[in-house]
Tab-separated table of C-alpha atoms and ligand atoms in Angstrom:
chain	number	residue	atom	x	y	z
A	1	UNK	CA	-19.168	24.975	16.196
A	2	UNK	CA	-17.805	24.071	19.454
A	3	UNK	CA	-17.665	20.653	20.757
A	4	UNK	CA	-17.059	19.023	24.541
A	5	UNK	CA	-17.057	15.084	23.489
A	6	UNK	CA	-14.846	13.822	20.194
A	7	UNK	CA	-17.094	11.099	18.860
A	8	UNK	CA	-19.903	13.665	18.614
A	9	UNK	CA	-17.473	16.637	16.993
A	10	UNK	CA	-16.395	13.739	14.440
A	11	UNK	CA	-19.812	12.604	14.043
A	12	UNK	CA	-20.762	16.132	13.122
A	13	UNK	CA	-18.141	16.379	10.592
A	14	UNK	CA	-18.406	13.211	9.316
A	15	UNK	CA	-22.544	13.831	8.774
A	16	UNK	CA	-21.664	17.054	6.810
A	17	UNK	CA	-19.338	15.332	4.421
A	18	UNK	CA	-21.846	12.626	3.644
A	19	UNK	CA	-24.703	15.202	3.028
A	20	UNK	CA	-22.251	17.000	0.829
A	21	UNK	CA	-21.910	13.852	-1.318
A	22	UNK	CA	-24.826	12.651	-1.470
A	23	UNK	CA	-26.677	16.063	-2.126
A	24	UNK	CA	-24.119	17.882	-4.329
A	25	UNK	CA	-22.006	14.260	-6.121
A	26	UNK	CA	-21.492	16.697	-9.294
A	27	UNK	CA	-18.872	18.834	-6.925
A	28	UNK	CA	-15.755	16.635	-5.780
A	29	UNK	CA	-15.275	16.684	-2.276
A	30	UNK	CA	-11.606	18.027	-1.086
A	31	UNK	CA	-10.066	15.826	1.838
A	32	UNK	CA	-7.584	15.970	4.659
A	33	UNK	CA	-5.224	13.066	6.164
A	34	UNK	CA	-3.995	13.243	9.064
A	35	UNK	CA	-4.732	12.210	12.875
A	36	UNK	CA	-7.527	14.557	13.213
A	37	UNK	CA	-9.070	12.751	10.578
A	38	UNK	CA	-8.973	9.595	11.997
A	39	UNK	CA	-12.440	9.230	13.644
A	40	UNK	CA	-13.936	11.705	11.433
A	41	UNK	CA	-13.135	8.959	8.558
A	42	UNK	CA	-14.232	6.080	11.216
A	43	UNK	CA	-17.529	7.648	11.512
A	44	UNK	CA	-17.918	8.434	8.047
A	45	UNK	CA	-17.663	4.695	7.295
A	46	UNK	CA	-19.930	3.397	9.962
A	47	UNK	CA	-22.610	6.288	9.004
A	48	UNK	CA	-22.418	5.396	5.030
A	49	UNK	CA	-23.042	1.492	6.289
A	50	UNK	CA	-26.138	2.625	7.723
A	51	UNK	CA	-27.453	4.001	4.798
A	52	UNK	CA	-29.714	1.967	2.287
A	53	UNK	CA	-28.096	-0.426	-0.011
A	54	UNK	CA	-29.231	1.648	-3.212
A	55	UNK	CA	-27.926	4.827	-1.565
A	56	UNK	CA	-24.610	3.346	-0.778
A	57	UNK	CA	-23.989	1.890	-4.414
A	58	UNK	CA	-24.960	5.368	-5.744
A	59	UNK	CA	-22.650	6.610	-3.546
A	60	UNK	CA	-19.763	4.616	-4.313
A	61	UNK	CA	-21.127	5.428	-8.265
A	62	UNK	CA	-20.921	8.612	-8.164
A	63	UNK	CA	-17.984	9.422	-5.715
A	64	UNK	CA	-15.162	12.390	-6.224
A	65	UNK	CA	-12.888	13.450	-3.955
A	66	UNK	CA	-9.319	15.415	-4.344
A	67	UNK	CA	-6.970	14.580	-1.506
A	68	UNK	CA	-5.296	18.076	-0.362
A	69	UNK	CA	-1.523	16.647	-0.476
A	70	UNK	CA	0.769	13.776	-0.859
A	71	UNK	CA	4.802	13.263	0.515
A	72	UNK	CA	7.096	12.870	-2.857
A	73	UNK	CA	8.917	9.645	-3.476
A	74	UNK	CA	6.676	7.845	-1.534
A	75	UNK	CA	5.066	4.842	-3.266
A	76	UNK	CA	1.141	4.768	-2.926
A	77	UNK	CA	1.497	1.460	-1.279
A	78	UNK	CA	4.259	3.015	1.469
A	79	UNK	CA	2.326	2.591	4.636
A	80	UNK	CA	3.551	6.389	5.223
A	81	UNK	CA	2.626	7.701	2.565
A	82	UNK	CA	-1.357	9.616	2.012
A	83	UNK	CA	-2.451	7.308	-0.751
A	84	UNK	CA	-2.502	4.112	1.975
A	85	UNK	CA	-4.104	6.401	4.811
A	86	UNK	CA	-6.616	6.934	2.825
A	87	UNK	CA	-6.931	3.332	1.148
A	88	UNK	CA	-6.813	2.121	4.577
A	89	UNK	CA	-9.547	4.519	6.369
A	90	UNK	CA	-11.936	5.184	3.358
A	91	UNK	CA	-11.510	3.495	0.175
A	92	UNK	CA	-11.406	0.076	1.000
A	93	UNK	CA	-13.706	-0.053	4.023
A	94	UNK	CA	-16.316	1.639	1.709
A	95	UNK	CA	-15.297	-0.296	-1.506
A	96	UNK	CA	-14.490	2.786	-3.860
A	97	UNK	CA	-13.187	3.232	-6.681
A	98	UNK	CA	-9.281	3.970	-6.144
A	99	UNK	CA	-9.896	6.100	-9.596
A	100	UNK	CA	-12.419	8.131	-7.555
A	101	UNK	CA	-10.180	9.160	-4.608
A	102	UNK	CA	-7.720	11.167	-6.782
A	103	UNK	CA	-4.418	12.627	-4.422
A	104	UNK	CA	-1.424	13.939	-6.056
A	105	UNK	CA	1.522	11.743	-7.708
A	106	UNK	CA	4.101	11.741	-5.240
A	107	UNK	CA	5.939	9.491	-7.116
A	108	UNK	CA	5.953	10.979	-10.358
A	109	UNK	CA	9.571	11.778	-12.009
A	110	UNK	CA	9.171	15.432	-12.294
A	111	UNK	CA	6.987	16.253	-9.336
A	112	UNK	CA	6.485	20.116	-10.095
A	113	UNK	CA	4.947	18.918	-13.651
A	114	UNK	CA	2.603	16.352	-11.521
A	115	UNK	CA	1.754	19.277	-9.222
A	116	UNK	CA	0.765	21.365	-12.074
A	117	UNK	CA	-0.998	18.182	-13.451
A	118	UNK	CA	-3.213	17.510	-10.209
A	119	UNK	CA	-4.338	21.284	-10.109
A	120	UNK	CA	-5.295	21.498	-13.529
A	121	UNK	CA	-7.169	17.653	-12.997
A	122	UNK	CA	-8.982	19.694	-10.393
A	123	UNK	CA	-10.125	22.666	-12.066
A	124	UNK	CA	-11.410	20.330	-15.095
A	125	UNK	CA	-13.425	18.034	-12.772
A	126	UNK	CA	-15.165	22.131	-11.380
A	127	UNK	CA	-13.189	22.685	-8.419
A	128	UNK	CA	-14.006	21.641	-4.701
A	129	UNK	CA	-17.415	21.799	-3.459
A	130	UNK	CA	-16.959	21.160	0.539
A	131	UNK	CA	-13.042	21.124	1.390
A	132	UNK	CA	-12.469	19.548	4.474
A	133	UNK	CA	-9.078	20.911	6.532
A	134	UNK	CA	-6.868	20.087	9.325
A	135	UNK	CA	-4.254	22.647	10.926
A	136	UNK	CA	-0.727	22.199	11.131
A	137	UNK	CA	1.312	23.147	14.603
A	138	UNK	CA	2.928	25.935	12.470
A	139	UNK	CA	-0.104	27.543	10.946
A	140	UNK	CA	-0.389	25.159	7.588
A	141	UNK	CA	-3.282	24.215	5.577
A	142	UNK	CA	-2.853	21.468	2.924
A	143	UNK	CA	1.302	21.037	2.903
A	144	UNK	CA	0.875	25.030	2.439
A	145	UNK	CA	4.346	25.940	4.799
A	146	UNK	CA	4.805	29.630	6.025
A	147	UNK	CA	5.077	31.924	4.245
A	148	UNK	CA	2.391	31.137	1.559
A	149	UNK	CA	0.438	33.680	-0.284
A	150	UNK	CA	-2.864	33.638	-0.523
A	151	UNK	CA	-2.975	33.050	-4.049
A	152	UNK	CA	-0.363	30.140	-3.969
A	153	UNK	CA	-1.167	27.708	-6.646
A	154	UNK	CA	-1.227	23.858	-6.741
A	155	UNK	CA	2.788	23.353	-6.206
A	156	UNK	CA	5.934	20.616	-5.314
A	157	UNK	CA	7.607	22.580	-2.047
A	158	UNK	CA	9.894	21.682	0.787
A	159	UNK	CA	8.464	20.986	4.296
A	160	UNK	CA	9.832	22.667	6.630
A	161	UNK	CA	11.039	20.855	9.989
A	162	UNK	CA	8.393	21.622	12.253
A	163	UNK	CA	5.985	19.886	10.140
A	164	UNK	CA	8.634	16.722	9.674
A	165	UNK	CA	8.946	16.757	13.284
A	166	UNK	CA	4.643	16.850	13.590
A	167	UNK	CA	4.498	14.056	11.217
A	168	UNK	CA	6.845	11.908	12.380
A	169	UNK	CA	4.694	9.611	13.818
A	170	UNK	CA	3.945	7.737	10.754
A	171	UNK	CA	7.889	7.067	10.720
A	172	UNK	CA	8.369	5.689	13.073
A	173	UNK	CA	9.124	8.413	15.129
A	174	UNK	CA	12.127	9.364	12.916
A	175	UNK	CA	11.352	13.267	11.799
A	176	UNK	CA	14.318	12.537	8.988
A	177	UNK	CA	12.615	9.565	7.703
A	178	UNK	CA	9.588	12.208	6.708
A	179	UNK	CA	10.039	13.269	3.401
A	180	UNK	CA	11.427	16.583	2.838
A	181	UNK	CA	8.857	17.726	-0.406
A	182	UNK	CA	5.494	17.404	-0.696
A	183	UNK	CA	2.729	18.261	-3.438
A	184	UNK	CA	-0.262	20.381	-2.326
A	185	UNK	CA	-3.161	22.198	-3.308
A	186	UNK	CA	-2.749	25.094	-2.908
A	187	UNK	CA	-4.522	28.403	-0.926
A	188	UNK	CA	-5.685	29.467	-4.300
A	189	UNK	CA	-7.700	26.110	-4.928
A	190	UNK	CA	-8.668	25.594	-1.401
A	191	UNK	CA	-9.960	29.570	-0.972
A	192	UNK	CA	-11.694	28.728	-4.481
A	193	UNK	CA	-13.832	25.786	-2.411
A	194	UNK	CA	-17.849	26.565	-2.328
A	195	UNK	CA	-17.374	25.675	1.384
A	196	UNK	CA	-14.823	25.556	3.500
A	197	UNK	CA	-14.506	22.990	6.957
A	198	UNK	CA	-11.531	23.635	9.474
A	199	UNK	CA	-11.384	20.640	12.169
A	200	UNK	CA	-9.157	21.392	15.095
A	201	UNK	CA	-9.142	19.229	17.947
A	202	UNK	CA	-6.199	18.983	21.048
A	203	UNK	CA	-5.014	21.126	23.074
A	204	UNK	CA	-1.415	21.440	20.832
A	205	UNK	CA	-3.281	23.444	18.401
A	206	UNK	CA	-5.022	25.652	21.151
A	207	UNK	CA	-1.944	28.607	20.657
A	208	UNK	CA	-2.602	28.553	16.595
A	209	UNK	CA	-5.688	28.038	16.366
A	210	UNK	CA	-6.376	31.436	18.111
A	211	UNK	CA	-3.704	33.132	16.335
A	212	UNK	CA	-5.591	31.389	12.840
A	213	UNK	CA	-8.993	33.381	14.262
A	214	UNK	CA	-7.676	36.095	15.807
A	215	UNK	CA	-4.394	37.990	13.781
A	216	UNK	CA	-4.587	39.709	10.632
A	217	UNK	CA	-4.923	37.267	8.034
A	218	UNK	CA	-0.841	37.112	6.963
A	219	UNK	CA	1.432	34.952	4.738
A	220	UNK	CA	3.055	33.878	7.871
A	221	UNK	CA	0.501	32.012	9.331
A	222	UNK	CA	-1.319	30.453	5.548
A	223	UNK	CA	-4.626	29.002	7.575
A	224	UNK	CA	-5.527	32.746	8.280
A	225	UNK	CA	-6.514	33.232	5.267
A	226	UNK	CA	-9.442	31.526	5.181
A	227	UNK	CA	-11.099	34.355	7.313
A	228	UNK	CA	-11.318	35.796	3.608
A	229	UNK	CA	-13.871	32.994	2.713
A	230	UNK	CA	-17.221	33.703	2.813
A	231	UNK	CA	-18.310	30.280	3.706
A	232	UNK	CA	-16.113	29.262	6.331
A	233	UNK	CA	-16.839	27.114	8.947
A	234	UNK	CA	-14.425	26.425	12.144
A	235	UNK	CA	-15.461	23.065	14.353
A	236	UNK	CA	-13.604	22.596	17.329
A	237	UNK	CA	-12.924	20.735	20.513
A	238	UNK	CA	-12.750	22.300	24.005
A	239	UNK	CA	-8.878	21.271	24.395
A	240	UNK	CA	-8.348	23.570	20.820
A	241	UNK	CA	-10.070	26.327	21.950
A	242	UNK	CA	-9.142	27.189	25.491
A	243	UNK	CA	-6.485	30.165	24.139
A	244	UNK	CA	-8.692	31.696	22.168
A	245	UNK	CA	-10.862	35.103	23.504
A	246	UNK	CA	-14.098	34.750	24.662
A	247	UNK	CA	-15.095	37.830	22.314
A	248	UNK	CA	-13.700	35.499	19.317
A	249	UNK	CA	-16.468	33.804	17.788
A	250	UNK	CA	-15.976	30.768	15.688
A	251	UNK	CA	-15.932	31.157	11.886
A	252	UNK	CA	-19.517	29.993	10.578
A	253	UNK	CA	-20.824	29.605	14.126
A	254	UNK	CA	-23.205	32.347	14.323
A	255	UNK	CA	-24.519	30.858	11.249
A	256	UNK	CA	-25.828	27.915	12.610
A	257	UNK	CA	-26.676	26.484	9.676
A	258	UNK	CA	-23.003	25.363	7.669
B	1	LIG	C1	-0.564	17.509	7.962
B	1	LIG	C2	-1.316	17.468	6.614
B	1	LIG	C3	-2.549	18.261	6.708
B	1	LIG	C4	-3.161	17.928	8.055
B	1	LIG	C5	-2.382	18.659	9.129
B	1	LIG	C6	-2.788	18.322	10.550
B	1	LIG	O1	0.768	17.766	7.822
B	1	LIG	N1	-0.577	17.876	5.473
B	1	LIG	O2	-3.413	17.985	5.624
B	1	LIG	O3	-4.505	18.346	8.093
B	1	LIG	O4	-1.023	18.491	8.886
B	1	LIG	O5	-2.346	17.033	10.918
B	1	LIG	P1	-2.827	16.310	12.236
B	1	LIG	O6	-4.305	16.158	12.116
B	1	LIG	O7	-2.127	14.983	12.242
B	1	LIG	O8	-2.459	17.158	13.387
């Protein structure tokens, strides 16, 4: 799906995750953080206000959602840190239940046993229905670093310094105050997903968002892989498209229907 305006690409999104929930609230719904989120979450919010009172407190009822990733050693409450993005954008201005919105322990002692934990909470709550995904400057999905295989389970791994640098903005700036591990689902739970929904908006992700689309999926590049998923959809602004080929199609697109 190809977008010109933002509010209506975030809209979109934001319209597809609600219709997941509120058709399918047996399947927990896998989210993203990050600043391509941001209105998507916004509109999410103002869209689930509109609904019905009922439909909202069955909503909130019956919520489930699996974050994709979380910085270790940060506390939840660490402004920085995943758990507070998404307190701040979606559980508290939609009054969830903070049991609901699971993400990973980053502050757990041994943070390759919490990994292993947070996968297997996954798999025993059925595995992702509709995951939603941003795209990292260096090919990433999830915290999932180059080179990941495809089959890459739910792990504790080091970031590498592009990513610190991308993310530096919620340290102030400071790419060493990022945290240098993180805990992420991995490609083998997030190719496992029913659905799968790549956002991509700005033109810094133009260059991988074509090499995502258009190379041989390859370890070196982990979001290519999800040109092996049957359901895949790609939703994108102008700005993130303009390097790709006019002969690429979107993922999903000629679908129509997501
Ligand atoms: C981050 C997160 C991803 C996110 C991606 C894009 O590092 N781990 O889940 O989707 O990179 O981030 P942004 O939207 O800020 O560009």
């Amino acid at each position: 799906m190809r977008f010109d305006d933002p509010d209506a690409l975030a809209d979109w999104v934001a319209s597809l995750l609600l219709q997941e929930r509120l058709r399918r609230p047996e399947r927990p719904l896998g989210l993203a953080t990050g600043r391509t989120m941001e209105p998507v979450y916004a509109a999410l919010v103002r869209q689930v206000k509109e609904l019905p009172p009922q439909e909202q407190r069955e909503l909130r009822r019956r919520w489930c959602s699996f974050n994709l990733d979380a910085y270790v050693g940060l506390d939840r409450a660490d402004p920085g840190s995943f758990a507070a993005e998404m307190a701040n954008r979606l559980t508290a201005p939609l009054g969830l239940d903070p049991e609901r919105v699971h993400l990973p322990d980053g502050r757990a002692a041994d943070p390759h046993a919490a990994a292993e934990c947070y996968g297997a909470q996954l798999a025993a709550a059925g595995g992702i229905g509709l995951q939603l995904l941003g795209l990292g400057l260096n090919g990433h999905v999830g915290f999932n670093e180059p080179p990941c295989a495809a089959d890459a389970p739910c792990r504790c791994l080091e970031l590498s310094p592009v990513t610190r640098h991308q993310n530096a903005g919620a340290f102030g700036g400071d790419p060493d105050a990022v945290p240098k591990r993180a805990i992420t689902l991995g490609l083998r739970e997030i190719l496992a997903a029913e659905r799968l929904l790549l956002v991509v908006t700005g033109a810094a992700k133009a260059e991988v968002l074509a090499r995502t689309l258009q190379e041989p999926p390859t370890a070196s590049l982990p979001a290519s892989w999800i040109q092996h998923h049957p359901r895949a959809l790609v939703v994108a602004d102008q700005e993130a498209m303009r390097a790709l080929s006019a002969a690429t199609p979107l993922m999903g697109a000629e679908a129509g229907n997501p």
